[in-house]
Short mmCIF file of N, CA and C in Angstrom, two decimals:
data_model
loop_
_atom_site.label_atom_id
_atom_site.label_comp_id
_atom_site.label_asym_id
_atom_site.label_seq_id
_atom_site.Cartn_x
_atom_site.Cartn_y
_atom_site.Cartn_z
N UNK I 1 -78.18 -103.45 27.00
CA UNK I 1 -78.95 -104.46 27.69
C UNK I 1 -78.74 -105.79 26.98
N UNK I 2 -78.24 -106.85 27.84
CA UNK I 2 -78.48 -108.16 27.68
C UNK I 2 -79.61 -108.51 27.03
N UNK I 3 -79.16 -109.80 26.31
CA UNK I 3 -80.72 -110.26 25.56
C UNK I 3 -81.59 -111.07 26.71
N UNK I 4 -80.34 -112.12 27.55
CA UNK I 4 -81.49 -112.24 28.55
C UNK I 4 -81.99 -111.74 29.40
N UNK I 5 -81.58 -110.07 30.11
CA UNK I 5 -82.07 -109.26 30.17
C UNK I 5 -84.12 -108.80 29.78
N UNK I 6 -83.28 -108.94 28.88
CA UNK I 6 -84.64 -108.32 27.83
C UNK I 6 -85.89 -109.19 28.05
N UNK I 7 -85.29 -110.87 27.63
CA UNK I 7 -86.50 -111.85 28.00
C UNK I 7 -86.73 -111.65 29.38
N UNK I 8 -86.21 -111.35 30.24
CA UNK I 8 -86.65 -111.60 31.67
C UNK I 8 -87.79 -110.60 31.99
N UNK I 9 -87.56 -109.66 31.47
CA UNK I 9 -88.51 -108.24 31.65
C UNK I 9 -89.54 -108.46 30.89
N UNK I 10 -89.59 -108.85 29.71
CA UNK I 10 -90.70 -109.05 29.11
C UNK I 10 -91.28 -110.44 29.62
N UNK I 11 -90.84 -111.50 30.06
CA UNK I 11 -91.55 -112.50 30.80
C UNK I 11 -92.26 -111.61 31.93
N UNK I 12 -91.52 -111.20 32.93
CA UNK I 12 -92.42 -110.24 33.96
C UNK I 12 -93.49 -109.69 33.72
N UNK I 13 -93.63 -108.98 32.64
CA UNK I 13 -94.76 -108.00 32.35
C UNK I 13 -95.39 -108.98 31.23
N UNK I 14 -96.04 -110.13 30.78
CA UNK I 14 -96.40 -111.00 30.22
C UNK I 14 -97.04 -111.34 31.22
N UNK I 15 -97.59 -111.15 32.73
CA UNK I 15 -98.75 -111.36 33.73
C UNK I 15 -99.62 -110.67 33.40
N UNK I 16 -100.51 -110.43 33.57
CA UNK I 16 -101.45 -109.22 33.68
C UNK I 16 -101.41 -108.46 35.16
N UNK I 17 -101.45 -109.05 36.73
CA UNK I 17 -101.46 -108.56 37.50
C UNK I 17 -99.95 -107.55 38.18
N UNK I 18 -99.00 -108.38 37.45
CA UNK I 18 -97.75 -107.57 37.12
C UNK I 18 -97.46 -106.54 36.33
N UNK I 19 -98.13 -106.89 35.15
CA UNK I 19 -98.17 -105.68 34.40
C UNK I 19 -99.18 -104.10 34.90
N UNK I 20 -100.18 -104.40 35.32
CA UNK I 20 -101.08 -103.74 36.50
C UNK I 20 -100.23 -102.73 37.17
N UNK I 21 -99.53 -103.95 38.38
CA UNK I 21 -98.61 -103.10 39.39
C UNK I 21 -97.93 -102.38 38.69
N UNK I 22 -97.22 -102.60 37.15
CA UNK I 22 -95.96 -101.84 36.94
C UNK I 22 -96.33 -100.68 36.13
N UNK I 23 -97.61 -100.41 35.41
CA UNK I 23 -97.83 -99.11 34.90
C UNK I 23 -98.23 -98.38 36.39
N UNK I 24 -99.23 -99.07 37.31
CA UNK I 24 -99.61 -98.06 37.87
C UNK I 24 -98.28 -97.57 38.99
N UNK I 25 -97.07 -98.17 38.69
CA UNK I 25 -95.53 -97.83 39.66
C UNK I 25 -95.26 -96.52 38.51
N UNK I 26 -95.47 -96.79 37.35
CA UNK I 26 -94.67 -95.78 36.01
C UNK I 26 -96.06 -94.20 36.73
N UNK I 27 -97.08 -94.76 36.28
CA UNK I 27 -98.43 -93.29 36.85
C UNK I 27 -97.24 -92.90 38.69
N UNK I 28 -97.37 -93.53 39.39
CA UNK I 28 -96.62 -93.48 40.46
C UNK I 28 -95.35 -92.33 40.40
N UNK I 29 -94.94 -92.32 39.47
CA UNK I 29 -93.71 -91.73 39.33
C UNK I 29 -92.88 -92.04 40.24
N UNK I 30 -91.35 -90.88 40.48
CA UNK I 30 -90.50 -91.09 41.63
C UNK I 30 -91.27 -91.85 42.87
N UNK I 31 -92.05 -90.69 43.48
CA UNK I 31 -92.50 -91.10 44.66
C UNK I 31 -92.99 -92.83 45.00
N UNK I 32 -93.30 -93.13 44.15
CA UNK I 32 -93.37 -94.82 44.16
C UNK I 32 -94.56 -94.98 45.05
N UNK I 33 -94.69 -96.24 45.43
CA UNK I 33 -96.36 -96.64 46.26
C UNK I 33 -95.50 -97.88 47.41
N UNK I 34 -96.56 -97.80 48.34
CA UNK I 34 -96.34 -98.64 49.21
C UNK I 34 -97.03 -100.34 48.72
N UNK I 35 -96.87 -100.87 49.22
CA UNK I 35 -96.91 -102.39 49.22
C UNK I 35 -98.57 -102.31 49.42
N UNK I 36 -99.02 -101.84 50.69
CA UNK I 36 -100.66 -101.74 51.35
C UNK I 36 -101.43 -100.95 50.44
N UNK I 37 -101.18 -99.82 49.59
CA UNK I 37 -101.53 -99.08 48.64
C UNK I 37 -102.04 -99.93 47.49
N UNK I 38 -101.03 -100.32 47.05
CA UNK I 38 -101.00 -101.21 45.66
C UNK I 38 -102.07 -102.47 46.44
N UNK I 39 -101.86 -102.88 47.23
CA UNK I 39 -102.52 -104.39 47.35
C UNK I 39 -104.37 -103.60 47.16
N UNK I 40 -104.53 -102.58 48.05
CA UNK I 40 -105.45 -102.18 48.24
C UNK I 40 -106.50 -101.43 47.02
N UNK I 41 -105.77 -100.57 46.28
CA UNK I 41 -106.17 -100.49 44.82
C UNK I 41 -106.41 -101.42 43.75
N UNK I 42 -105.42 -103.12 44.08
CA UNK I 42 -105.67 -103.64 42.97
C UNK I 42 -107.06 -104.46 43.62
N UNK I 43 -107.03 -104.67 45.07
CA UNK I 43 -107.85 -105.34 45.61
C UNK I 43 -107.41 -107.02 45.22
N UNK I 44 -106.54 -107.18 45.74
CA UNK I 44 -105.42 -108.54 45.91
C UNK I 44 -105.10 -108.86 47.17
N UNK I 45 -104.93 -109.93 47.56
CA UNK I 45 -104.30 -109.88 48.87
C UNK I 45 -102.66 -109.75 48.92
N UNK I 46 -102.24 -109.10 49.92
CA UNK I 46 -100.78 -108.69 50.23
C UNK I 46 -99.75 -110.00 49.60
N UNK I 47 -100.11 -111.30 49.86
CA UNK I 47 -99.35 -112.31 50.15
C UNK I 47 -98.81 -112.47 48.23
N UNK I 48 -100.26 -112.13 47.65
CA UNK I 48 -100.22 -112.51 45.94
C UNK I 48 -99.64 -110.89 45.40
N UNK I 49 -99.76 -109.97 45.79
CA UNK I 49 -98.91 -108.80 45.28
C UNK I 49 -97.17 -109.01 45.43
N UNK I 50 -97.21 -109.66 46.76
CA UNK I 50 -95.33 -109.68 47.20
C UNK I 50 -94.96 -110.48 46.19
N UNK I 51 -95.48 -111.42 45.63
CA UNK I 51 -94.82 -112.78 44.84
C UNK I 51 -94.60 -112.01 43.67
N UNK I 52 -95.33 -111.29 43.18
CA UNK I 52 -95.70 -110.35 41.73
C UNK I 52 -94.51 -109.34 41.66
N UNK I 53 -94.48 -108.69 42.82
CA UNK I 53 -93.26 -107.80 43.10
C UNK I 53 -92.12 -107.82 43.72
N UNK I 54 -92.01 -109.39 43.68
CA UNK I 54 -90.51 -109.89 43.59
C UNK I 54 -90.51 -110.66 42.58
N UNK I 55 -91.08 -111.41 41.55
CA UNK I 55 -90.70 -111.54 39.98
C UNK I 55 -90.58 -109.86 39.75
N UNK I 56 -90.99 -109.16 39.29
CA UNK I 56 -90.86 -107.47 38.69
C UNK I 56 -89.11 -106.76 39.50
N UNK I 57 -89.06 -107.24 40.41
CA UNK I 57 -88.04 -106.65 41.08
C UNK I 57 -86.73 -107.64 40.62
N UNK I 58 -86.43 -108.84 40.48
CA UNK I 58 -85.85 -109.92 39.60
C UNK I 58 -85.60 -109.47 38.48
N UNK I 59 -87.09 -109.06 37.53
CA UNK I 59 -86.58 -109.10 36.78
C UNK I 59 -85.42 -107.19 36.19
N UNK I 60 -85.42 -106.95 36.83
CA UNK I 60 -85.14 -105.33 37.60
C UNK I 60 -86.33 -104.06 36.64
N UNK I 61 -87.64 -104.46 36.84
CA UNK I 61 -87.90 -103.43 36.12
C UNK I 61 -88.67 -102.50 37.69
N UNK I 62 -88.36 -103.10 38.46
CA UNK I 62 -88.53 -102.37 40.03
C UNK I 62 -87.95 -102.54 40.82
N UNK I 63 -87.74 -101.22 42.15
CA UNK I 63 -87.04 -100.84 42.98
C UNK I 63 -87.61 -100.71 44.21
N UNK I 64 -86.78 -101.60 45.19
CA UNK I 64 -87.52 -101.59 46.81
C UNK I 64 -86.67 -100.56 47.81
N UNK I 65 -87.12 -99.98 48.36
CA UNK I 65 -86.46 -98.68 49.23
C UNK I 65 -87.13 -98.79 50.59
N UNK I 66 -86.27 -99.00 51.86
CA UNK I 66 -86.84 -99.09 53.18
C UNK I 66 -87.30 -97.82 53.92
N UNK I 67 -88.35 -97.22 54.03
CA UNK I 67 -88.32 -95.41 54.61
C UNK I 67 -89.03 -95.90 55.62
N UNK I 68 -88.73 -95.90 56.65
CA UNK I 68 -88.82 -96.37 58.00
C UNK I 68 -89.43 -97.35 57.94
N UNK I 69 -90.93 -97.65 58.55
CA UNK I 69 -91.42 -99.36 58.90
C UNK I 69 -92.10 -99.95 57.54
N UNK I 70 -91.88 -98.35 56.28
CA UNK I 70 -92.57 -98.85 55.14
C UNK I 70 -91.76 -99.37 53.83
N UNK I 71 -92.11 -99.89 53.23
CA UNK I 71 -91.33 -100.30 51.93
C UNK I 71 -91.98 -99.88 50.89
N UNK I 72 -91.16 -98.99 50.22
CA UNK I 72 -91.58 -98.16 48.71
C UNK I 72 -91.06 -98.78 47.34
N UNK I 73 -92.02 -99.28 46.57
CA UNK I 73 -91.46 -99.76 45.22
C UNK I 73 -91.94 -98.84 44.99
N UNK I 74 -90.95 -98.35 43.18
CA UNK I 74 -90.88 -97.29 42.56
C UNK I 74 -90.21 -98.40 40.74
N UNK I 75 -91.08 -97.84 39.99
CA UNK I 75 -90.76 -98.43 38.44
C UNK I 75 -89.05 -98.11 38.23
N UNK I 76 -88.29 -98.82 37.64
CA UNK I 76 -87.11 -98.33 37.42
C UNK I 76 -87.10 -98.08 35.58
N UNK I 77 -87.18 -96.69 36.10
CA UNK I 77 -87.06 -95.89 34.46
C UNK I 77 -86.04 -96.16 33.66
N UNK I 78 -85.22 -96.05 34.33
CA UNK I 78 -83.85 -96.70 33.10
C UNK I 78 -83.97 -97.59 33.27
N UNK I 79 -84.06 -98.76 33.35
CA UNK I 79 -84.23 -99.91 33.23
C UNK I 79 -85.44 -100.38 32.02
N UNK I 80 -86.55 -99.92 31.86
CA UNK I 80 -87.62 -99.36 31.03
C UNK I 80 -87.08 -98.96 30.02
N UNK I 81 -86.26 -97.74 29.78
CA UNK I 81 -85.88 -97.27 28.98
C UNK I 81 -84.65 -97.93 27.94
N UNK I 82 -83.96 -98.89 29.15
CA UNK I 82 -82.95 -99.89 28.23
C UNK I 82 -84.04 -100.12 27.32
N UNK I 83 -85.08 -101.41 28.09
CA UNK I 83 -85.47 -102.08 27.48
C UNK I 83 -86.42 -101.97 26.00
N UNK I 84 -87.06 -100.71 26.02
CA UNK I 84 -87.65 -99.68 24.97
C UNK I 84 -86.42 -99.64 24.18
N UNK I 85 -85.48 -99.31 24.59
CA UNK I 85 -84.15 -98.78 23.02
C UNK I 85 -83.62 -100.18 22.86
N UNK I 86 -83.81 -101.16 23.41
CA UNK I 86 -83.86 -102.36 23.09
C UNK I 86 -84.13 -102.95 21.92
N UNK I 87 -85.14 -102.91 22.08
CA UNK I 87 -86.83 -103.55 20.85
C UNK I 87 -86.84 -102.53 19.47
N UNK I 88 -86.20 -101.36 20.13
CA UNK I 88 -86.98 -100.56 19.03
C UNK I 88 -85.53 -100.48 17.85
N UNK I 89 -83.73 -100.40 18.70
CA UNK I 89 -83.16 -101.02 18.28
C UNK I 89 -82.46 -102.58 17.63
N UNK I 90 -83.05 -103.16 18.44
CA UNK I 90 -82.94 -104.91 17.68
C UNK I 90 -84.62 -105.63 16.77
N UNK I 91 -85.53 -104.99 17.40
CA UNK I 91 -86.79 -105.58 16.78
C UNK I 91 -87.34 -104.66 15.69
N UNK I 92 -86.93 -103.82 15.33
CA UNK I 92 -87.39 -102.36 14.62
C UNK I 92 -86.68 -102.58 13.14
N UNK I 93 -85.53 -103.27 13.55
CA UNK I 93 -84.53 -102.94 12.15
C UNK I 93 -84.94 -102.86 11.23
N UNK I 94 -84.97 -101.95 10.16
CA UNK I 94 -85.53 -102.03 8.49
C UNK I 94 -86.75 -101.46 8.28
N UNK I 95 -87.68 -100.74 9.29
CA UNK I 95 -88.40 -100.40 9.51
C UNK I 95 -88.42 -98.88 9.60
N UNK I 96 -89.32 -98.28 8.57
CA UNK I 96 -89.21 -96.92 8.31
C UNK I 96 -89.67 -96.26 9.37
N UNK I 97 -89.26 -94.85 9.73
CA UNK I 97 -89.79 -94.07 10.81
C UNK I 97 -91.13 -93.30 10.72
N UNK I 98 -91.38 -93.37 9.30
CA UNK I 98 -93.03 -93.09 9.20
C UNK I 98 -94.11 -93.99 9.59
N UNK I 99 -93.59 -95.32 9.64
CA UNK I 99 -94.15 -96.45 9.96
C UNK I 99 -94.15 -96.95 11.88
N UNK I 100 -93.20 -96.23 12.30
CA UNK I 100 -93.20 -96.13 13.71
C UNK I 100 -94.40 -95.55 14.38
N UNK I 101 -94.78 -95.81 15.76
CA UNK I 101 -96.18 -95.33 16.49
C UNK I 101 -94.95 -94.34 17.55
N UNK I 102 -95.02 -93.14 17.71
CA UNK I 102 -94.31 -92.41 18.66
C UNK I 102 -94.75 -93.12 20.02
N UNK I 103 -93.62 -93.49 20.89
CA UNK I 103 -94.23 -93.32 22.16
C UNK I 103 -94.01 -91.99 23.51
N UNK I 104 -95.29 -91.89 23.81
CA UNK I 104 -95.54 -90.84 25.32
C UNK I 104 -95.74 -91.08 26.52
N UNK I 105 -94.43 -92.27 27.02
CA UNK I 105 -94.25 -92.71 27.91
C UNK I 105 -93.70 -91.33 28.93
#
């Protein structure tokens, strides 16, 4: 992964209402959520979720899929996962593994 890569994704998730949508896309798993779902759980209006989930989709840490009249975003795990072996490879360096927090993503 690119470094500007990296800033772009972490600018994305540096919202709070973005960051919101994108764990509850990761809880989501494969199956992903609809657009009306998400607006409706976060209790947002549609117009301020789309803007949110096209920065997140930019910055590619999400995926839009057409299944008939609906549109399914879904978290993009590898993409996540670059960005995790990222940080933990360039921001970690020198840093003992006892000193690491495991993650249970």
């Amino acid at each position: 992964m690119e470094e500007y890569d990296v800033v772009r994704s972490l600018a994305a998730l540096a919202h709070g209402l973005r960051l919101q949508v994108f764990r509850m896309l990761v809880v989501a798993g494969p199956g992903g959520m609809t657009p009306g779902a998400m607006a409706e759980r976060l209790d947002v209006p549609a117009a301020t979720l789309s803007f949110h989930l096209k920065e997140l989709a930019h910055a590619g840490l999400v995926t839009q899929e057409r299944d008939g009249r609906n549109l399914i975003y879904r978290a993009a795990f590898a993409h996540m996962s670059a960005l995790l072996g990222y940080l933990t490879a360039n921001c970690c360096e020198g840093v003992e593994d006892k000193a690491a927090v495991p993650c249970h993503c």
